[in-house]
Each structure stands twice: as C-alpha cells, then as structure tokens.
PDB file of C-alpha atoms and ligand atoms in Angstrom:
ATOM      1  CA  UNK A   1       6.540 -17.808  10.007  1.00  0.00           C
ATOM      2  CA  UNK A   2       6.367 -14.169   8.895  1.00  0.00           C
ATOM      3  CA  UNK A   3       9.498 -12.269   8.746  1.00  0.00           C
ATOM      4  CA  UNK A   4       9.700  -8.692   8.400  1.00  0.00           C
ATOM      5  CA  UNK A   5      12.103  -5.251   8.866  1.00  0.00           C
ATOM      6  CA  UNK A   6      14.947  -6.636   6.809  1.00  0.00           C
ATOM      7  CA  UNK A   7      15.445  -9.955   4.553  1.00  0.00           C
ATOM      8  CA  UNK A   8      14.926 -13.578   5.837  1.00  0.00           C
ATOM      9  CA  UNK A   9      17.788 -14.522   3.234  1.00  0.00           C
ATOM     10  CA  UNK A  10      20.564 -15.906   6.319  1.00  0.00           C
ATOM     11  CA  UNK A  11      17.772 -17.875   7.824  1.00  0.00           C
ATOM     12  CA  UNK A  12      15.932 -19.353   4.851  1.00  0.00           C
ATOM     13  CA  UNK A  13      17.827 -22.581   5.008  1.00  0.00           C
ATOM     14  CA  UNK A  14      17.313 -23.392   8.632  1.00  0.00           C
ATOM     15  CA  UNK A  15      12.973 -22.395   8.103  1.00  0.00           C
ATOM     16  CA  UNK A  16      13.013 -24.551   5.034  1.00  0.00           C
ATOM     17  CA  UNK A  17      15.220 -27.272   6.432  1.00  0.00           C
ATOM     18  CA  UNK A  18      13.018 -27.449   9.312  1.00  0.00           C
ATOM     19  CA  UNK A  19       9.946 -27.492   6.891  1.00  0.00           C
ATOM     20  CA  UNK A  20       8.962 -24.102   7.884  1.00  0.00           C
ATOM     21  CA  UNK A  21       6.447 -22.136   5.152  1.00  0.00           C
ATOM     22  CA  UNK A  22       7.825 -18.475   5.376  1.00  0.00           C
ATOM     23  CA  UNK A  23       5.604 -15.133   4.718  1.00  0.00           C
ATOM     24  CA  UNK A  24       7.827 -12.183   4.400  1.00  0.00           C
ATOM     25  CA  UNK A  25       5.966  -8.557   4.870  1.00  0.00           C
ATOM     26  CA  UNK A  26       7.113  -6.210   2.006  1.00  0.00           C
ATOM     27  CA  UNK A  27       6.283  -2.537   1.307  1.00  0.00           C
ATOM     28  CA  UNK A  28       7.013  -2.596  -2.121  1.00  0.00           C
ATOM     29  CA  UNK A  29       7.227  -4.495  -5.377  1.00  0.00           C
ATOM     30  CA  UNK A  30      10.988  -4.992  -5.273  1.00  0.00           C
ATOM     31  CA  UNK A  31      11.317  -6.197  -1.945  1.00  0.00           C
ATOM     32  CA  UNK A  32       8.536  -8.824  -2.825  1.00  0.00           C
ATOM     33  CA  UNK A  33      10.554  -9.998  -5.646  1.00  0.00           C
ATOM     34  CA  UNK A  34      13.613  -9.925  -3.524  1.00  0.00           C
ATOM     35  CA  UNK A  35      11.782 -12.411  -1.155  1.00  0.00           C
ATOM     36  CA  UNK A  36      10.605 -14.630  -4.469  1.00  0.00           C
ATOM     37  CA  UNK A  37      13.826 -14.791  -5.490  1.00  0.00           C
ATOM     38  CA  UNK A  38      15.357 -16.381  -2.067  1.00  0.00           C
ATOM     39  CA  UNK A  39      12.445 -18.718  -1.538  1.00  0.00           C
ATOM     40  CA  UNK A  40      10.099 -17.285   0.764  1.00  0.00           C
ATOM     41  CA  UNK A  41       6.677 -19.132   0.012  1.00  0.00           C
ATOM     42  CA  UNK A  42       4.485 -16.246  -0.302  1.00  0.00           C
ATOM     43  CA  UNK A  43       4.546 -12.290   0.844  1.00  0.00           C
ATOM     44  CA  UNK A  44       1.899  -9.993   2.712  1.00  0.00           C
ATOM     45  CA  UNK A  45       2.118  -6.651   0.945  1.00  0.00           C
ATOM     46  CA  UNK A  46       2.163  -3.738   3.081  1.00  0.00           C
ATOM     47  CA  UNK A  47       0.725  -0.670   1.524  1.00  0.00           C
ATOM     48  CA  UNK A  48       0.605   2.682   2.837  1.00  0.00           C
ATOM     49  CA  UNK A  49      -2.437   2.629   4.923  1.00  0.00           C
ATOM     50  CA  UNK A  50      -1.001  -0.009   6.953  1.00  0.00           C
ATOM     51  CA  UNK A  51       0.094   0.757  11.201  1.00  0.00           C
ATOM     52  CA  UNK A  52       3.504   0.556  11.881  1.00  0.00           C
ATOM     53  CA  UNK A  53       6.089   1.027   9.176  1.00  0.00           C
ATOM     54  CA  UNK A  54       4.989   1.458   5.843  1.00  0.00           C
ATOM     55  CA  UNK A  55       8.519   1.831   4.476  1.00  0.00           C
ATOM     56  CA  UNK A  56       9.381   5.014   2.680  1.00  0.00           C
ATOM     57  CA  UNK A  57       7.747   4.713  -1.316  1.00  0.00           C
ATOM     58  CA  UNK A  58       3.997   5.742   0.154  1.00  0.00           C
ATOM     59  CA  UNK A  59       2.456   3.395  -2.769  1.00  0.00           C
ATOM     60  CA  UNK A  60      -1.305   2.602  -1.403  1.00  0.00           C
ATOM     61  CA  UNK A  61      -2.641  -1.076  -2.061  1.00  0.00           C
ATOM     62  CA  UNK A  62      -4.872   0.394  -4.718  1.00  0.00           C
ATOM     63  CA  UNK A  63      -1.723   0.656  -6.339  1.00  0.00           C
ATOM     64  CA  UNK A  64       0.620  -1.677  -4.866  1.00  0.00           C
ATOM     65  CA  UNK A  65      -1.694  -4.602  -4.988  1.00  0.00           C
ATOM     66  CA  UNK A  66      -2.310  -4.981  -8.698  1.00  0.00           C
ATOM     67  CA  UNK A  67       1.781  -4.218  -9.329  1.00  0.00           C
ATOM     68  CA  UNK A  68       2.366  -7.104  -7.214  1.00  0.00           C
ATOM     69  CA  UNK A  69      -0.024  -9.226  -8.748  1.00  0.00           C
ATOM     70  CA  UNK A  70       1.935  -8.064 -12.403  1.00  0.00           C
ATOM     71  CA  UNK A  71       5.462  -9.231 -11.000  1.00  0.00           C
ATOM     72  CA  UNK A  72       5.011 -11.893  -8.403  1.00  0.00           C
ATOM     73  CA  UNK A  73       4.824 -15.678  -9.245  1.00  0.00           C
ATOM     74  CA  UNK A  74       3.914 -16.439  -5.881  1.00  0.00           C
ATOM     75  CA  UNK A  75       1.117 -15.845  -3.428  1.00  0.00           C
ATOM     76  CA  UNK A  76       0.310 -12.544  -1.617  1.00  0.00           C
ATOM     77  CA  UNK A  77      -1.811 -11.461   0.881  1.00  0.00           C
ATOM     78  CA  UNK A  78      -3.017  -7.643   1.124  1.00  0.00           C
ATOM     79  CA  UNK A  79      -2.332  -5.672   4.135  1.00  0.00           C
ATOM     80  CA  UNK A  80      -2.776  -2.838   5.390  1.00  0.00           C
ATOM     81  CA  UNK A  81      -5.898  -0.931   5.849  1.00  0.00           C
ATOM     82  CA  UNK A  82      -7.520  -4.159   6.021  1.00  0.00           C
ATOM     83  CA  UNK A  83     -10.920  -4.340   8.310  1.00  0.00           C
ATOM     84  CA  UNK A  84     -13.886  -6.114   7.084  1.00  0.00           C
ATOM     85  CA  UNK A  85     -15.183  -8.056   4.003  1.00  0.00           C
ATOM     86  CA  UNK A  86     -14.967  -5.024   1.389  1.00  0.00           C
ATOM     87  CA  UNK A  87     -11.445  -5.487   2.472  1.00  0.00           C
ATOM     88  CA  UNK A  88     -11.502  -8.968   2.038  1.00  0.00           C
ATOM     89  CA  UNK A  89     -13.413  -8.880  -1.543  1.00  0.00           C
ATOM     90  CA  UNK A  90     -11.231  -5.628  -2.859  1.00  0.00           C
ATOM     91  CA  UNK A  91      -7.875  -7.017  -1.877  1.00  0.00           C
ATOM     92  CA  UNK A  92      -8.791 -10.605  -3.702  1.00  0.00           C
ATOM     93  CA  UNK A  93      -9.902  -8.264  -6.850  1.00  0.00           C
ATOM     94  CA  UNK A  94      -6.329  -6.770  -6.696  1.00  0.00           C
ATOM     95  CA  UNK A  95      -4.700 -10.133  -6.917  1.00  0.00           C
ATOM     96  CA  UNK A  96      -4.156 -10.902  -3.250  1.00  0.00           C
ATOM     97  CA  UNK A  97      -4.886 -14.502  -1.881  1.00  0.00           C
ATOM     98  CA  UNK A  98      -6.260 -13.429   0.991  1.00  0.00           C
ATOM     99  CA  UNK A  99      -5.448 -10.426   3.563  1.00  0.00           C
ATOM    100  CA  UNK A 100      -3.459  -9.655   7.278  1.00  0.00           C
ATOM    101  CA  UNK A 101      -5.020  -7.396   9.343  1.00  0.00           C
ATOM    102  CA  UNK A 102      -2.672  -5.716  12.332  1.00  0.00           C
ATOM    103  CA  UNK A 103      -4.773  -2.910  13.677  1.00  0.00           C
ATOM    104  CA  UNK A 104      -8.070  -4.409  13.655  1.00  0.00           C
ATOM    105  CA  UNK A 105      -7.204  -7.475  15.038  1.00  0.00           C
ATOM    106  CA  UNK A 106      -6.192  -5.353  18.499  1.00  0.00           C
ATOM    107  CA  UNK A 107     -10.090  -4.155  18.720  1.00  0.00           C
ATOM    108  CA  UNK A 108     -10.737  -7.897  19.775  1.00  0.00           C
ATOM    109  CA  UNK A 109     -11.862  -9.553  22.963  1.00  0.00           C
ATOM    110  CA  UNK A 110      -8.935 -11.499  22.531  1.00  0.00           C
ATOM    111  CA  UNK A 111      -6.303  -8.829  22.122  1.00  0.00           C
ATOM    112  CA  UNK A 112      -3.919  -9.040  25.626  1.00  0.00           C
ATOM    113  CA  UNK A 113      -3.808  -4.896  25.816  1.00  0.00           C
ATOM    114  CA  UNK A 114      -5.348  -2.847  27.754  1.00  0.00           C
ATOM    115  CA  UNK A 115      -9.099  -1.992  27.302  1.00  0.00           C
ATOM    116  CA  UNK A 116      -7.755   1.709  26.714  1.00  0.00           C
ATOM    117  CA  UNK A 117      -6.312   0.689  23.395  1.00  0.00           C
ATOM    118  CA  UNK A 118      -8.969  -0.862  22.325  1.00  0.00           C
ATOM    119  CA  UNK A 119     -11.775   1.666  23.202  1.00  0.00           C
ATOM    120  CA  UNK A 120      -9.001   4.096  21.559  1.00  0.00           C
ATOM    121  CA  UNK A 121      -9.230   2.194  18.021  1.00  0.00           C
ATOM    122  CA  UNK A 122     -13.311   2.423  18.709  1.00  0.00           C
ATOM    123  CA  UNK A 123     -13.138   6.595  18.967  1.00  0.00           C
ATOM    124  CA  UNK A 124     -10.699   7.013  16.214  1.00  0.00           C
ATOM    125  CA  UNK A 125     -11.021   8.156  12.475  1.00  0.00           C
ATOM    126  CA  UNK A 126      -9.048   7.571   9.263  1.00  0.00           C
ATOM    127  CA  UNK A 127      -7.890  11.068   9.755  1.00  0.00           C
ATOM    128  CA  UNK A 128      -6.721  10.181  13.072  1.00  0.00           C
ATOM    129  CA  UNK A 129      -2.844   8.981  12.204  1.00  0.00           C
ATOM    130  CA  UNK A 130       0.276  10.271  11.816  1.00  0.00           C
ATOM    131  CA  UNK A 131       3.334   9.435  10.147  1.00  0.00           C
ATOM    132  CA  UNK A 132       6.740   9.559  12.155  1.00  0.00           C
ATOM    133  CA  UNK A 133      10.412   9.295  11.806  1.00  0.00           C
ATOM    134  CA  UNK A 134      10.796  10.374   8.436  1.00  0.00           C
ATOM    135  CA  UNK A 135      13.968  12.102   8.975  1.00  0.00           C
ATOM    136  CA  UNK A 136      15.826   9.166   9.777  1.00  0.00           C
ATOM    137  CA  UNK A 137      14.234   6.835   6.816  1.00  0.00           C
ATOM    138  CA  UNK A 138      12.595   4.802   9.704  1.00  0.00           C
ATOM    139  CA  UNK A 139       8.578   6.069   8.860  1.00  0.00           C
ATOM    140  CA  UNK A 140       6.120   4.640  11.226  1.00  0.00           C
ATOM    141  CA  UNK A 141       2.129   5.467  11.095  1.00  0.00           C
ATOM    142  CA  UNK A 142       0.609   6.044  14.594  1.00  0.00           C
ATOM    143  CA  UNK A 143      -2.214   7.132  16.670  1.00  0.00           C
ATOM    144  CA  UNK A 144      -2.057  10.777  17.186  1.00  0.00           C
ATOM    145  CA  UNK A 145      -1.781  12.098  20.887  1.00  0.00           C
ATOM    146  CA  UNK A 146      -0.434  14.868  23.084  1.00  0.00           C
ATOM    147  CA  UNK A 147       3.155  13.268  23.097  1.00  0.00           C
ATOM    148  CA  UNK A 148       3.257  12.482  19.505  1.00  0.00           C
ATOM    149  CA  UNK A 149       1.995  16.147  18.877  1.00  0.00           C
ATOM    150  CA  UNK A 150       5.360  17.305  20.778  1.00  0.00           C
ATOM    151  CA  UNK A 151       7.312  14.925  18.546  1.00  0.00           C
ATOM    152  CA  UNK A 152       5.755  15.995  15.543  1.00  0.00           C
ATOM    153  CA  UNK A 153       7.207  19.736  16.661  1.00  0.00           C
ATOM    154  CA  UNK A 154      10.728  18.305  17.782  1.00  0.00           C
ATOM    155  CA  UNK A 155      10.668  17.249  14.135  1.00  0.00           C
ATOM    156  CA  UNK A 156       9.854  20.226  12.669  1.00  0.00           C
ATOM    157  CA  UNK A 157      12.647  22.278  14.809  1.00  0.00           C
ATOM    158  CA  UNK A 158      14.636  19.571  14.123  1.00  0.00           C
ATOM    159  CA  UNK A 159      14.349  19.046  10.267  1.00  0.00           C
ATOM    160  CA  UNK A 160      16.665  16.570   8.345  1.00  0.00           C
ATOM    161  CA  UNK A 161      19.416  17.054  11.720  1.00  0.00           C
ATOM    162  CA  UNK A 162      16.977  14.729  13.588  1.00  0.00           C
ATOM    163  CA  UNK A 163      18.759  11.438  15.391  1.00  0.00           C
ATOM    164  CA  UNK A 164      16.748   9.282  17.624  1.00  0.00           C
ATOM    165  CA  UNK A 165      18.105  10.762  20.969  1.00  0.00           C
ATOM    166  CA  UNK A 166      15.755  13.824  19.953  1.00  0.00           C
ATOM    167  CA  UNK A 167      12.805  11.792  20.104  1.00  0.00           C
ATOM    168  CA  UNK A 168      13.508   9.183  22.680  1.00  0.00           C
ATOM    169  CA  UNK A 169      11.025  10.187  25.400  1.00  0.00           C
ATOM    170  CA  UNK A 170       8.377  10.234  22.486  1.00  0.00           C
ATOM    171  CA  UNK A 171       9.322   6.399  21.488  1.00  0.00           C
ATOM    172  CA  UNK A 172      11.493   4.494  23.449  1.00  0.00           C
ATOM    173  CA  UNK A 173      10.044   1.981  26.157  1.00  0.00           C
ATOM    174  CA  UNK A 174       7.004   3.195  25.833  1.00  0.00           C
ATOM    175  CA  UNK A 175       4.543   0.476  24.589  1.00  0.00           C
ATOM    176  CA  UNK A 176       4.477  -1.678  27.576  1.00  0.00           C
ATOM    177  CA  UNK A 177       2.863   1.900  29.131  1.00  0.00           C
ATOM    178  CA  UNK A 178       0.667   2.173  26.746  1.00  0.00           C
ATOM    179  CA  UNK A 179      -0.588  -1.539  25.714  1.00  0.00           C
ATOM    180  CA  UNK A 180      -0.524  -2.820  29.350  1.00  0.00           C
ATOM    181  CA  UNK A 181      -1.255   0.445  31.322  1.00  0.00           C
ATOM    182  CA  UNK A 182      -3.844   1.844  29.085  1.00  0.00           C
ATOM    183  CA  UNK A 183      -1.607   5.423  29.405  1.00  0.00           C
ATOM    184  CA  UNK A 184      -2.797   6.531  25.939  1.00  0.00           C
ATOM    185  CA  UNK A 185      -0.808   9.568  25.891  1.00  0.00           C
ATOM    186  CA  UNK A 186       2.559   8.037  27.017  1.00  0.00           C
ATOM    187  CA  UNK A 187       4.213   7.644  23.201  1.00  0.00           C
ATOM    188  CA  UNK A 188       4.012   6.788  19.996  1.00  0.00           C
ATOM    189  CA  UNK A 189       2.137   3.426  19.029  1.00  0.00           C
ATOM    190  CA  UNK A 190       1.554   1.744  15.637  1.00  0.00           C
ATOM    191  CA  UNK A 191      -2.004   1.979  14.428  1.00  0.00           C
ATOM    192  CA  UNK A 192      -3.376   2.027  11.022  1.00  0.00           C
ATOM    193  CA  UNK A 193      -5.706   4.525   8.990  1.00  0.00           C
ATOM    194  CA  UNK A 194      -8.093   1.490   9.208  1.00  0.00           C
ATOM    195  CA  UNK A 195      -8.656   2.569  12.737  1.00  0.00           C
ATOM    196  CA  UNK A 196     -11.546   4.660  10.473  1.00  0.00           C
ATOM    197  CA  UNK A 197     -13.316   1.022  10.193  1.00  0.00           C
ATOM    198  CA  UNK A 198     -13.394   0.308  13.656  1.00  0.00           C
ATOM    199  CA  UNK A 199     -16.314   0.722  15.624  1.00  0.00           C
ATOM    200  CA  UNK A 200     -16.852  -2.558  17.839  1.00  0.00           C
ATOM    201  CA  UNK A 201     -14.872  -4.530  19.691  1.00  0.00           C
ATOM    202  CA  UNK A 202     -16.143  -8.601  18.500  1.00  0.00           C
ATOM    203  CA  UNK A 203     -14.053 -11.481  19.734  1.00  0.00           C
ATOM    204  CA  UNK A 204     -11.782 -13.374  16.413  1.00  0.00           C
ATOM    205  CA  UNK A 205     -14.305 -15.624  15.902  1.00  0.00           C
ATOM    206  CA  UNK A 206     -17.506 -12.839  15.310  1.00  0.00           C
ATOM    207  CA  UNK A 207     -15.145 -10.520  13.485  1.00  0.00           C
ATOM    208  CA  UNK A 208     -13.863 -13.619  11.021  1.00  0.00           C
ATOM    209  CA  UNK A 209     -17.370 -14.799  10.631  1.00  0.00           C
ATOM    210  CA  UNK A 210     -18.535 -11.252  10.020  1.00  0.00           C
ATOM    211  CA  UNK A 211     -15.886 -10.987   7.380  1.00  0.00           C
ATOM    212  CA  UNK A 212     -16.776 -14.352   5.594  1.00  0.00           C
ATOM    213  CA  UNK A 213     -20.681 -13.294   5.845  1.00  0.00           C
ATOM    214  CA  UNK A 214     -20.242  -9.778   4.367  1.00  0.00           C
ATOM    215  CA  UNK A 215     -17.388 -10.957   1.566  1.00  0.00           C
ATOM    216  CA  UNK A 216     -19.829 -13.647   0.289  1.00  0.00           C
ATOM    217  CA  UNK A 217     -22.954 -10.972   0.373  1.00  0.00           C
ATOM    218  CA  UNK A 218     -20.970  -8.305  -1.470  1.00  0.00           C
ATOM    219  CA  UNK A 219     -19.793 -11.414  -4.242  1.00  0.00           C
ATOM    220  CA  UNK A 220     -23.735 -12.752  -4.269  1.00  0.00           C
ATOM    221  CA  UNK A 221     -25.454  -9.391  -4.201  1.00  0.00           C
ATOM    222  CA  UNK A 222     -23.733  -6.930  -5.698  1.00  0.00           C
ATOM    223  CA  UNK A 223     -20.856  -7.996  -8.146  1.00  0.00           C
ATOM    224  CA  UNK A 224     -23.177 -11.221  -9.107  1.00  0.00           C
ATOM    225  CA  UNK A 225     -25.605  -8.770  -9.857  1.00  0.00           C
ATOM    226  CA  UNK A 226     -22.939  -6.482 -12.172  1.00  0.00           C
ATOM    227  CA  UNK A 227     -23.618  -9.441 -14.566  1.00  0.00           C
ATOM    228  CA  UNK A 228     -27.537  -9.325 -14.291  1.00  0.00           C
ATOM    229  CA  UNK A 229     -27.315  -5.140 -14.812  1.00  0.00           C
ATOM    230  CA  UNK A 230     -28.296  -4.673 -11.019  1.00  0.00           C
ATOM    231  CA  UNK A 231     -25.320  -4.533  -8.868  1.00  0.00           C
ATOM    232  CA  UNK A 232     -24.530  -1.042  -9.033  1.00  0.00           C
ATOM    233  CA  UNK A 233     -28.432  -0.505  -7.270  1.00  0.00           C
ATOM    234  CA  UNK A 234     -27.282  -2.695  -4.617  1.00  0.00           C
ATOM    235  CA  UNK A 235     -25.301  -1.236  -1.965  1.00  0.00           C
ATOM    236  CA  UNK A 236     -23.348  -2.607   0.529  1.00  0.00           C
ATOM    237  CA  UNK A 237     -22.735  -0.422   3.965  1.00  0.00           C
TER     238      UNK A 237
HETATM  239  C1  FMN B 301       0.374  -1.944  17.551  1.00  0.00           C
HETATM  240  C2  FMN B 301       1.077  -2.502  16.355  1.00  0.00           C
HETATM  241  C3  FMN B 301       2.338  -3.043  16.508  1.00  0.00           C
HETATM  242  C4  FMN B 301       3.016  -3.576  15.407  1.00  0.00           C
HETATM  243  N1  FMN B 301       4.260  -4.108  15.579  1.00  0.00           N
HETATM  244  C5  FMN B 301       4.909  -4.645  14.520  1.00  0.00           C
HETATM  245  C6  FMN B 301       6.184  -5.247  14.680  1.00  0.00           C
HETATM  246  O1  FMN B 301       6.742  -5.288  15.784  1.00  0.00           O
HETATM  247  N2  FMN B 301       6.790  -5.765  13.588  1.00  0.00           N
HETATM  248  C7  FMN B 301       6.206  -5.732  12.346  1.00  0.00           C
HETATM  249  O2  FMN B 301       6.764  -6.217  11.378  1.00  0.00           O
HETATM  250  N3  FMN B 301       4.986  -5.148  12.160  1.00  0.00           N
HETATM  251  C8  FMN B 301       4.342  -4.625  13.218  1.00  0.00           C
HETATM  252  N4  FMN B 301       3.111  -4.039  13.031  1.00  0.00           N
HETATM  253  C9  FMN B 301       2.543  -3.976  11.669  1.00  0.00           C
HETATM  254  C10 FMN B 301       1.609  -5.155  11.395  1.00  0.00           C
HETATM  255  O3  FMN B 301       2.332  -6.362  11.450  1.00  0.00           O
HETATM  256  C11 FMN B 301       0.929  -5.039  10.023  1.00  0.00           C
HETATM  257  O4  FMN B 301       1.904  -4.960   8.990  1.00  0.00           O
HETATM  258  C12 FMN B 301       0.054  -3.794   9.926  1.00  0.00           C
HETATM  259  O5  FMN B 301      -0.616  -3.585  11.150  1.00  0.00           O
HETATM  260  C13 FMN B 301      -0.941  -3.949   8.793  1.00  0.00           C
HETATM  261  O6  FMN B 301      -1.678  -2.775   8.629  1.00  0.00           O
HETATM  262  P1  FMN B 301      -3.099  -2.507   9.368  1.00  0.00           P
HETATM  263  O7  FMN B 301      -2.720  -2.068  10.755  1.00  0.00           O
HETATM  264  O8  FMN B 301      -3.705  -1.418   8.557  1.00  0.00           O
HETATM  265  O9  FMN B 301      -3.864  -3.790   9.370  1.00  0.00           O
HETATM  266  C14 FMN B 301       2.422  -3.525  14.127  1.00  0.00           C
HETATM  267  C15 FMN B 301       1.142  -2.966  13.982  1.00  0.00           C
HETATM  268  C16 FMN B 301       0.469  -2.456  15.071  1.00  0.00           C
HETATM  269  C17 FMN B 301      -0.898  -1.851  14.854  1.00  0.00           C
END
C-alpha cells in the first residue's frame, strides 16, 4: 500500500498485522526518515518535478535522491519527473531501487480519463506547469490553463490573505470535469514537468517494455562504454 499527505504512523499496526508491505510518498529527507523510523518498508521520494504536491522545500531529485540514499536504511524509489529509461537508469544512479511514475502513466491506453487529458499530456512542454496554493502551504504543480491563469491572478491580488474560499471555483469538484469530461479548461489538475517527455500515448505494457529496452541500451552502450573510453561518443535520444 502507498500512503501519502500525512504519516501512516496510527495505521501501521493494522497494515503490518495484516501482512501489508507499506510505501509511504515523502518530499523530503526528514519525512523519509520519519517513515523509517515507524516501519514503513520502503519510501517513493517525491522531488520537485513531480505533479501534484511537491510539498513546500522545492529540493529536485538531482538533489533529493542522493540525500536520501545518504540517510535512509531502507529502499526508495524515485519519483517525480519520471518518464522513460534515462529516468529509470538516472534515478537507480542516485540510489533509488527503482522509480513511480504519476503523470506518464495517464498518457496510457489504459488510463480511465478522458482522451482530452491524454492528448493534453501529448501537446504539453516542461515549461508548461504551474505551481499553486502556495499561500496556504498546500503547493500543488499543474497543467496551466485559462482557469488556472485566473487563479494564478486571484493569488497575486490576494497575496499571503489567500484562504481556499478565494480559489474554490478554480479547484474544488473539478476533476471529475476534467478527467471524465475532457473539459480541459474547467480547473486545476495535477500534472508533472515530465509532461515535457510525453509524446505518445503506448498502452503499460509498450511503455514498460520501452523503458526496460532503453534502460538496458543506455547501461550496454553508453555507460559500459565509459569503461572502454567510448561512451561519451555514444548518445542516447
Ligand atoms: C492527475 C494526478 C493526480 C494525483 N493525485 C494524487 C493523489 O490524490 N494523492 C497523492 O498522494 N498523489 C497524487 N498524485 C501524485 C502522484 O501520486 C505522484 O507522486 C506524482 O505524479 C509523481 O510525479 P510525476 O507526475 O512527475 O510522475 C497525482 C498526480 C497526478 C498527475
């Protein structure tokens, strides 16, 4: 089970009694720790890139990665800004296990939203997000669009006297609009930076194969060849 938001800690004897591995998402160092030290089996850090709430520290996974790896006795996987098997090889570099993708995983076949979305993820760029709710310590990185361009400026009248009522039109009730609809412009939805990466829509099974294929050629071909002086020839699209 992943947990995530706030700690597992009052439910971590009932998942372990009932023989339940638990994977709590953390945007920082501390909270990983924090999840360590009640008993969570492993945690899927959440750096800065990632959609949906990145917490409020802004550390990267260039960054974050490598200080969990320092601290953390148990596993981690990397996530955020995670798309394809540069991903896969850089986050296993950093000292992740493996890595959780959110965003890219909606540009599937499989994905039950809207075609909208999807085709969305396909047209956008890295420079394409925006972060949201700072004010109120609740940060969340979405896909830019008209109505989270008139949030954005009911923040900015609004400064640090922002409560949620300001925004509600902007954020409240709005994904089932948007993921089942396909009404692109009716709020504000998580999405990642990775939506940069996207450009097809595979089923799972393509886009995990894909992965596997290009992780293995990057390892073979171009860090294997580091060693033999011509990996840094090689390059990998
Ligand atoms: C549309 C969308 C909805 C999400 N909803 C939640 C959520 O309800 N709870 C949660 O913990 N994380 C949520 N996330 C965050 C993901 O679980 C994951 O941490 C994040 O997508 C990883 O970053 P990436 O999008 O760059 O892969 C959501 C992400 C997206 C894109």
């Amino acid at each position: 089970m992943e947990t995530a938001g706030r700690s597992p800690e009052q439910y971590m004897p009932a998942l372990k009694a009932a023989g339940i591995k638990v994977i709590h998402k953390c945007t920082s160092v501390r909270h990983s720790l924090k999840a360590e030290r009640i008993g969570c089996d492993a945690v899927s850090v959440d750096g800065f890139e990632c959609g949906g709430h990145p917490g409020e520290d802004d550390i990267p996974n260039m960054i974050l990665l490598p200080r969990a790896a320092e601290e953390l006795k148990i596993p981690f996987v990397a996530s955020g800004g995670m798309a394809d098997g540069r991903s896969l090889v850089a986050a296993l570099s950093l000292g992740a296990a493996g890595m959780n993708m959110g965003t890219r995983f909606i540009a599937t076949k499989e994905a039950p939203v809207h075609q909208n979305v999807k085709n969305a993820l396909v047209a956008a760029t890295e420079l394409d997000t925006r972060l949201i709710m700072r004010a109120l310590r609740n940060t969340e990185r979405v896909l830019k669009n008209a109505n989270v361009d008139r949030l954005l400026e009911i923040e900015l009248e609004k400064g640090a006297k922002l409560t949620i009522d300001d925004i509600h039109d902007q954020v409240a009730g709005v994904y089932p609009k948007i993921m089942l609809d396909g009404q692109m412009d009716a709020g504000a939805w998580s999405c990642g930076m990775v939506a940069g990466l996207i450009r097809d829509i595979p089923s799972c099974k393509e886009l995990i194969d894909r992965i596997m294929g290009e992780a293995e050629t990057i390892i073979r071909s171009r860090l294997m060849g580091f060693l033999d002086g011509a990996g840094a020839t090689r390059k990998v699209a």
